[in-house]
Coordinates of C-alpha atoms in Angstrom, one line a residue:
M1 CA -21.5 3.2 -20.8
T2 CA -20.7 1.6 -17.2
K3 CA -18.6 -1.8 -17.8
T4 CA -18.1 -4.5 -15.1
F5 CA -15.0 -7.1 -14.9
I6 CA -16.1 -10.0 -13.6
H7 CA -14.3 -13.1 -12.5
L8 CA -11.4 -11.8 -11.5
N9 CA -9.1 -12.3 -8.9
L10 CA -8.4 -9.3 -6.9
F11 CA -5.4 -8.3 -4.5
N12 CA -6.8 -4.7 -3.6
G13 CA -3.5 -3.3 -2.1
I14 CA -4.4 -3.7 1.1
D15 CA -5.2 -6.9 2.7
N16 CA -2.9 -9.5 2.4
K17 CA -5.2 -12.4 0.4
I18 CA -6.9 -12.7 -2.9
Y19 CA -10.4 -12.3 -3.1
E20 CA -11.9 -14.9 -5.7
D21 CA -14.6 -14.3 -8.4
S22 CA -14.8 -10.6 -7.7
Y23 CA -16.3 -8.1 -10.4
L24 CA -15.3 -4.4 -9.9
T25 CA -17.5 -1.9 -11.9
V26 CA -16.4 1.6 -13.6
D27 CA -18.4 4.4 -14.8
D28 CA -17.6 6.1 -17.5
E29 CA -15.2 8.7 -15.2
G30 CA -13.0 5.8 -14.3
K31 CA -14.3 5.5 -10.9
I32 CA -15.2 2.3 -9.2
V33 CA -18.6 2.7 -8.4
A34 CA -19.0 -1.1 -6.8
K35 CA -17.5 -4.5 -6.2
G36 CA -17.8 -8.0 -4.8
T37 CA -18.2 -11.4 -6.0
G38 CA -20.0 -12.9 -8.3
V39 CA -21.3 -11.6 -11.0
P40 CA -23.5 -8.4 -10.5
E41 CA -27.4 -8.4 -12.3
D42 CA -27.2 -5.1 -13.7
D43 CA -27.1 -3.6 -16.9
S44 CA -23.3 -2.8 -17.6
K45 CA -21.2 -3.6 -19.9
K46 CA -19.7 -7.4 -18.9
I47 CA -15.5 -7.6 -19.4
D48 CA -14.9 -11.7 -18.8
L49 CA -11.2 -11.8 -17.3
H50 CA -11.2 -15.5 -17.2
G51 CA -9.5 -15.9 -13.7
K52 CA -6.9 -13.4 -14.1
Y53 CA -5.3 -11.5 -11.0
V54 CA -6.2 -8.3 -10.6
M55 CA -3.9 -5.6 -8.9
P56 CA -3.7 -1.4 -8.7
G57 CA -1.4 0.0 -10.9
L58 CA 2.1 0.6 -10.2
I59 CA 3.2 3.9 -8.0
N60 CA 7.0 5.0 -8.1
A61 CA 7.8 7.5 -5.7
H62 CA 11.4 8.7 -7.0
T63 CA 11.5 9.3 -11.2
H64 CA 13.4 11.8 -13.0
I65 CA 11.2 11.7 -16.6
M66 CA 13.8 14.5 -17.2
M67 CA 16.7 12.0 -17.9
N68 CA 17.9 9.3 -20.3
P69 CA 19.4 6.2 -18.5
Q70 CA 21.2 5.1 -21.8
T71 CA 22.8 8.8 -22.3
N72 CA 23.0 9.8 -19.1
K73 CA 23.4 13.8 -20.1
L74 CA 22.7 16.3 -17.6
E75 CA 24.2 19.5 -18.6
F76 CA 23.3 21.7 -21.0
L77 CA 19.7 20.4 -21.6
S78 CA 17.3 22.6 -22.9
E79 CA 13.8 23.0 -22.1
A80 CA 12.8 21.5 -25.1
E81 CA 15.0 18.4 -24.8
V82 CA 13.5 18.0 -21.1
T83 CA 10.2 18.0 -22.2
F84 CA 10.6 15.6 -25.0
T85 CA 12.1 12.9 -23.0
A86 CA 9.8 13.4 -20.0
L87 CA 6.7 13.0 -22.7
K88 CA 8.9 9.7 -23.8
N89 CA 9.2 8.7 -20.1
L90 CA 6.0 9.2 -18.8
D91 CA 4.7 6.8 -21.9
T92 CA 7.0 4.5 -21.4
L93 CA 6.1 4.1 -17.6
L94 CA 2.2 3.6 -18.2
H95 CA 2.9 0.8 -21.2
A96 CA 4.5 -0.9 -17.6
G97 CA 1.9 -0.5 -15.7
V98 CA 3.2 2.6 -13.7
T99 CA 0.1 4.8 -13.2
Y100 CA 1.6 7.2 -10.7
I101 CA 5.0 8.9 -10.4
R102 CA 6.4 11.7 -8.2
D103 CA 9.1 13.2 -10.0
C104 CA 11.9 14.4 -8.1
G105 CA 13.5 17.2 -9.2
C106 CA 13.1 18.0 -13.1
P107 CA 14.9 21.2 -14.6
F108 CA 12.6 24.2 -16.2
D109 CA 9.7 22.7 -13.6
V110 CA 8.8 21.0 -16.6
D111 CA 7.5 18.3 -14.4
I112 CA 4.9 20.8 -13.1
K113 CA 3.9 21.6 -16.4
L114 CA 3.2 18.8 -17.8
K115 CA 1.0 18.0 -14.3
R116 CA -0.7 21.1 -15.2
L117 CA -1.9 20.2 -18.6
Q118 CA -2.9 17.0 -16.6
E119 CA -5.4 18.8 -14.5
A120 CA -6.5 20.6 -17.6
G121 CA -7.7 17.2 -19.5
Q122 CA -4.8 17.7 -22.4
L123 CA -2.5 15.6 -21.2
G124 CA -3.5 11.6 -20.2
G125 CA -1.5 8.9 -19.1
T126 CA 1.0 8.5 -15.9
E127 CA -0.5 11.2 -13.2
I128 CA 2.3 13.3 -11.5
V129 CA 2.9 14.6 -7.8
A130 CA 5.5 17.3 -9.0
S131 CA 8.5 18.3 -7.1
G132 CA 9.9 21.2 -9.5
R133 CA 13.1 22.0 -9.5
P134 CA 15.5 20.7 -6.2
M135 CA 17.1 22.7 -3.3
T136 CA 20.7 22.4 -3.2
M137 CA 23.7 24.1 -2.2
T138 CA 25.9 25.9 -4.5
G139 CA 28.6 23.1 -5.7
G140 CA 26.4 20.3 -3.9
H141 CA 24.4 17.4 -5.6
G142 CA 22.1 18.8 -8.1
D143 CA 24.2 21.5 -8.8
F144 CA 24.3 20.9 -12.5
K145 CA 24.0 23.3 -15.3
E146 CA 20.9 23.5 -17.5
G147 CA 20.6 25.8 -20.7
L148 CA 22.5 26.6 -23.9
D149 CA 23.8 29.3 -22.4
G150 CA 24.8 27.3 -18.9
N151 CA 23.5 30.2 -17.1
V152 CA 21.0 28.2 -14.9
T153 CA 21.2 25.5 -13.0
W154 CA 18.7 22.3 -12.7
G155 CA 18.7 22.8 -8.6
H156 CA 17.7 26.0 -6.9
L157 CA 21.3 27.3 -4.8
V158 CA 20.0 28.2 -1.7
D159 CA 23.0 28.8 0.5
S160 CA 21.1 30.5 4.1
P161 CA 17.8 29.6 5.2
D162 CA 16.1 33.1 3.7
E163 CA 17.5 32.2 0.2
M164 CA 15.9 28.8 1.0
R165 CA 12.1 30.2 2.0
K166 CA 12.5 32.4 -1.1
A167 CA 13.0 28.9 -3.4
V168 CA 10.5 26.6 -1.7
R169 CA 8.5 29.7 -2.3
Q170 CA 9.0 30.1 -5.8
E171 CA 7.8 25.8 -6.4
F172 CA 4.7 26.7 -4.6
K173 CA 4.0 29.7 -6.9
M174 CA 4.8 27.3 -9.7
G175 CA 2.3 23.9 -8.2
A176 CA 4.4 22.3 -6.4
K177 CA 3.4 19.5 -4.7
N178 CA 6.8 18.2 -3.1
I179 CA 9.9 19.9 -2.0
K180 CA 12.8 18.1 -2.7
V181 CA 15.9 19.1 -0.9
M182 CA 19.7 17.7 -0.8
A183 CA 20.9 16.9 2.3
T184 CA 24.0 15.1 1.4
G185 CA 26.1 14.0 -1.4
G186 CA 25.3 11.3 -4.2
V187 CA 27.0 9.0 -6.6
M188 CA 26.4 11.0 -9.4
S189 CA 27.9 14.3 -8.6
S190 CA 31.6 14.3 -9.1
T191 CA 32.5 17.1 -6.3
D192 CA 31.1 15.6 -2.9
Q193 CA 31.1 12.2 -1.3
V194 CA 28.0 10.4 -0.7
D195 CA 28.5 11.0 3.4
D196 CA 29.2 14.6 2.7
T197 CA 26.4 16.8 4.7
E198 CA 25.1 19.3 2.2
L199 CA 22.3 21.6 3.3
T200 CA 22.2 22.5 7.3
E201 CA 19.1 21.6 9.4
K202 CA 17.8 25.3 9.4
E203 CA 17.6 25.4 5.8
I204 CA 16.1 21.9 5.5
H205 CA 13.8 23.0 8.7
V206 CA 12.6 26.1 6.8
A207 CA 11.5 24.0 3.6
V208 CA 9.8 21.3 6.2
Q209 CA 8.4 24.5 7.4
E210 CA 7.0 26.3 4.6
A211 CA 5.6 23.1 2.8
H212 CA 4.0 22.2 5.7
T213 CA 2.1 24.9 6.1
K214 CA 1.2 25.1 2.2
H215 CA -0.2 21.6 1.8
M216 CA 3.0 20.2 0.4
T217 CA 5.7 17.5 1.4
V218 CA 9.3 17.6 1.8
A219 CA 11.6 14.6 0.4
S220 CA 15.3 14.4 1.5
H221 CA 18.1 13.0 -0.9
A222 CA 19.8 11.9 2.3
Q223 CA 22.6 9.4 2.0
G224 CA 25.0 9.7 4.4
N225 CA 24.3 9.1 8.3
N226 CA 24.4 12.9 9.2
G227 CA 22.5 14.3 6.6
I228 CA 19.7 11.7 7.7
Q229 CA 19.8 12.7 10.8
I230 CA 19.4 16.2 10.3
S231 CA 16.4 15.3 7.9
L232 CA 14.7 13.5 10.4
D233 CA 15.7 16.6 13.0
A234 CA 13.7 19.2 10.7
G235 CA 11.0 16.8 9.9
V236 CA 10.9 15.7 6.8
D237 CA 8.5 13.1 5.0
S238 CA 10.5 10.7 3.1
I239 CA 14.3 9.5 3.2
E240 CA 14.8 9.2 -0.4
H241 CA 18.1 6.5 -0.5
G242 CA 18.9 6.7 3.2
I243 CA 21.6 4.4 2.2
Y244 CA 23.6 4.6 5.9
V245 CA 20.3 4.7 7.8
D246 CA 21.3 3.4 11.3
E247 CA 18.5 1.4 13.5
K248 CA 17.8 4.2 16.3
Q249 CA 17.0 6.6 12.9
A250 CA 14.9 3.1 11.5
D251 CA 13.0 3.5 14.9
F252 CA 12.1 7.1 15.0
M253 CA 11.0 6.6 11.5
K254 CA 8.5 4.0 12.0
E255 CA 7.5 6.1 15.1
H256 CA 6.5 9.0 13.4
N257 CA 5.5 7.7 9.9
V258 CA 8.6 8.3 8.3
F259 CA 9.2 6.9 4.9
L260 CA 11.4 5.9 3.3
V261 CA 12.7 5.4 -0.7
P262 CA 15.7 3.6 -1.3
T263 CA 15.8 3.1 -5.0
L264 CA 17.7 0.3 -4.7
N265 CA 17.5 -0.5 -8.8
A266 CA 20.1 2.9 -9.0
C267 CA 22.3 1.3 -7.4
A268 CA 22.0 -2.4 -8.9
G269 CA 21.7 -0.6 -12.6
I270 CA 25.4 0.7 -11.9
D271 CA 26.9 -2.6 -10.2
K272 CA 25.3 -4.4 -13.5
Y273 CA 25.8 -2.2 -16.2
G274 CA 28.3 0.7 -15.4
V275 CA 31.7 -0.5 -15.5
G276 CA 33.2 1.6 -18.5
K277 CA 30.4 3.8 -19.8
I278 CA 29.9 6.4 -17.0
P279 CA 32.7 7.9 -15.3
D280 CA 35.1 5.9 -12.6
Y281 CA 34.3 7.8 -9.8
M282 CA 30.7 6.8 -10.1
I283 CA 31.6 3.0 -10.2
K284 CA 33.9 3.8 -7.4
K285 CA 31.2 5.5 -5.2
N286 CA 28.6 2.7 -5.9
D287 CA 30.7 0.1 -5.3
L288 CA 31.6 1.3 -1.9
V289 CA 28.1 2.2 -0.4
K290 CA 26.3 -0.9 -1.9
R291 CA 26.9 -3.9 0.6
D292 CA 25.5 -1.1 3.3
F293 CA 23.2 0.2 1.5
F294 CA 21.3 -2.9 0.9
Q295 CA 21.9 -4.4 4.4
N296 CA 20.7 -1.0 6.6
V297 CA 17.7 -0.9 4.1
G298 CA 17.0 -5.0 5.0
M299 CA 17.4 -3.8 8.5
A300 CA 14.7 -1.1 8.0
L301 CA 12.4 -3.1 6.4
K302 CA 12.2 -6.0 9.3
K303 CA 11.9 -2.7 11.6
G304 CA 8.4 -1.8 10.4
V305 CA 9.5 1.3 8.5
K306 CA 7.4 2.3 5.9
V307 CA 9.7 1.4 2.8
V308 CA 8.4 3.2 -0.7
V309 CA 8.8 1.9 -4.4
G310 CA 10.9 4.8 -5.9
T311 CA 13.9 4.0 -8.6
D312 CA 15.7 6.9 -9.1
A313 CA 14.7 6.1 -12.8
G314 CA 16.8 8.3 -15.3
T315 CA 19.5 7.2 -13.6
P316 CA 22.7 5.6 -15.2
F317 CA 20.9 2.1 -16.5
N318 CA 17.8 2.9 -14.4
S319 CA 15.0 1.8 -16.5
F320 CA 11.6 3.7 -17.1
E321 CA 10.3 0.0 -18.2
T322 CA 11.7 -2.4 -15.9
G323 CA 12.5 -0.5 -13.5
T324 CA 9.7 -0.6 -10.7
T325 CA 9.1 -4.0 -10.6
D326 CA 12.9 -4.7 -10.8
E327 CA 12.8 -2.7 -7.7
L328 CA 10.0 -4.7 -6.5
E329 CA 12.0 -8.2 -6.7
L330 CA 15.4 -6.1 -5.2
I331 CA 12.9 -5.8 -2.2
V332 CA 11.8 -9.0 -1.6
G333 CA 15.6 -10.2 -2.3
L334 CA 15.8 -8.7 1.4
G335 CA 14.2 -11.1 3.1
V336 CA 10.9 -9.8 3.1
S337 CA 7.5 -11.0 1.7
P338 CA 6.0 -9.9 -1.4
Y339 CA 3.0 -8.4 -0.2
Q340 CA 5.0 -6.1 1.8
A341 CA 7.4 -5.1 -1.3
L342 CA 3.1 -4.8 -3.0
L343 CA 2.4 -2.3 -0.2
G344 CA 5.3 0.4 -1.1
T345 CA 3.8 1.0 -4.7
T346 CA 0.3 0.8 -3.9
Q347 CA -1.3 1.5 -0.2
Y348 CA 2.5 3.0 1.6
A349 CA 3.0 5.0 -2.0
A350 CA -0.1 6.7 -1.9
E351 CA 0.2 7.7 1.8
L352 CA 3.8 9.6 0.8
L353 CA 1.8 11.0 -2.0
G354 CA -1.0 11.9 -0.8
I355 CA -3.1 10.5 -3.1
T356 CA -5.2 8.0 -0.9
D357 CA -8.7 9.7 -1.9
N358 CA -8.4 8.1 -5.8
Y359 CA -5.6 6.2 -5.9
G360 CA -3.2 3.0 -4.2
S361 CA -5.8 0.5 -4.0
L362 CA -8.8 -0.8 -5.4
E363 CA -11.8 0.4 -3.5
V364 CA -15.7 1.9 -4.3
D365 CA -14.9 5.4 -4.9
K366 CA -11.2 5.0 -6.4
M367 CA -10.2 5.6 -9.7
A368 CA -10.1 1.9 -11.8
D369 CA -5.8 1.8 -12.6
F370 CA -5.0 -1.6 -12.0
L371 CA -3.2 -4.1 -13.8
V372 CA -4.1 -7.8 -14.9
L373 CA -1.7 -10.8 -14.5
D374 CA -1.7 -14.3 -15.5
N375 CA -0.3 -15.4 -11.9
N376 CA -1.2 -14.5 -8.3
P377 CA 1.7 -11.6 -7.1
L378 CA 0.9 -12.2 -3.6
E379 CA 3.1 -15.9 -3.8
D380 CA 5.5 -14.9 -6.9
I381 CA 6.5 -10.9 -7.0
K382 CA 8.1 -11.8 -11.0
S383 CA 4.1 -11.9 -11.6
V384 CA 4.1 -8.6 -11.5
S385 CA 6.9 -8.4 -14.6
Q386 CA 5.1 -10.2 -17.1
P387 CA 5.7 -8.2 -20.6
D388 CA 2.1 -8.8 -21.5
K389 CA 0.2 -7.7 -18.9
S390 CA -3.2 -5.4 -19.4
I391 CA -3.0 -2.5 -18.1
Y392 CA -6.2 -0.4 -17.6
K393 CA -6.2 3.4 -16.5
K394 CA -9.0 5.0 -15.2
G395 CA -11.0 1.8 -16.8
V396 CA -9.6 2.4 -20.0
L397 CA -7.1 -0.1 -21.6
V398 CA -3.9 1.2 -22.0
K399 CA -3.0 0.1 -25.9

């Protein structure tokens, strides 16, 4: 039966305003079929929200659903362990108000396999844009072993343009919609530094060429400045982390609509909880970059780069439950408005994920994924962190 949510104050995910005393009419398939103000005179079931605030469901554009942020185990995971952990994390995300994610690297292509189940109607909940296994060089960030025999790695090991082409085509065959490339070292890998350049521009260019001719995007893990530059030169769609992004690169990103997904919460989690609990090399690398990281992301925001909310959820102490709203607060802490931060988990995030036809804003003909809050998120970003907020996925209350 069609139902209409009435007496709500609407942030639609696009406009920097609240539409007071609004209504949303949702059909049996979870799609918004009408919206307006007041109470419509129709025979739909009415659900009174009593003046509460409604905003789109949160989108997190950088997760690792295979990871447990407490155990931090990366090596020698079985496919059963990865799948079990992923399902638990998806459930946690949904109950936190995160209704869509882009997963940015998952062993055994588990994210792709779960997405297939969603498309077949066998698995509900938080939906996935899947990347499958990431692309890394031998010994690079992502060369972690998986499988009980230790003969399989988390990432595809690509050491030439031809190997990259084959690996991207393998992920295309599996059903990936995004390709993750590891352009630089990272905080969590023991054999490199964050400013090490790993994949070459030619290798990344091949990934982009293959992806863009097959309706896929490319996300580049790029922390060091040179890795960011070769990723931009190769034509990637998003820079992940972007610790040492400079002003010239930020100007280029704004002009060419390249998104930045900084994952500030990954740095903040290690800084707050990591000492004595994770290897010293992670602490040292995190301490080395954190000041520049926040400063450079703040610069990019002020220049108008489209900064998208992604958390790197699953990395040490980087919660699937609170990480997305923590990221929003960290972005606002860099000196921008709640509205600008919220675009990163609504409109901008949907653009990056390629899901704007159905998600990212609350409009007619889009899916009714939304949160119900006590307070105005455009006035106080902490409103989104409300622990007892109501969450609707395709118009159905999440229990």
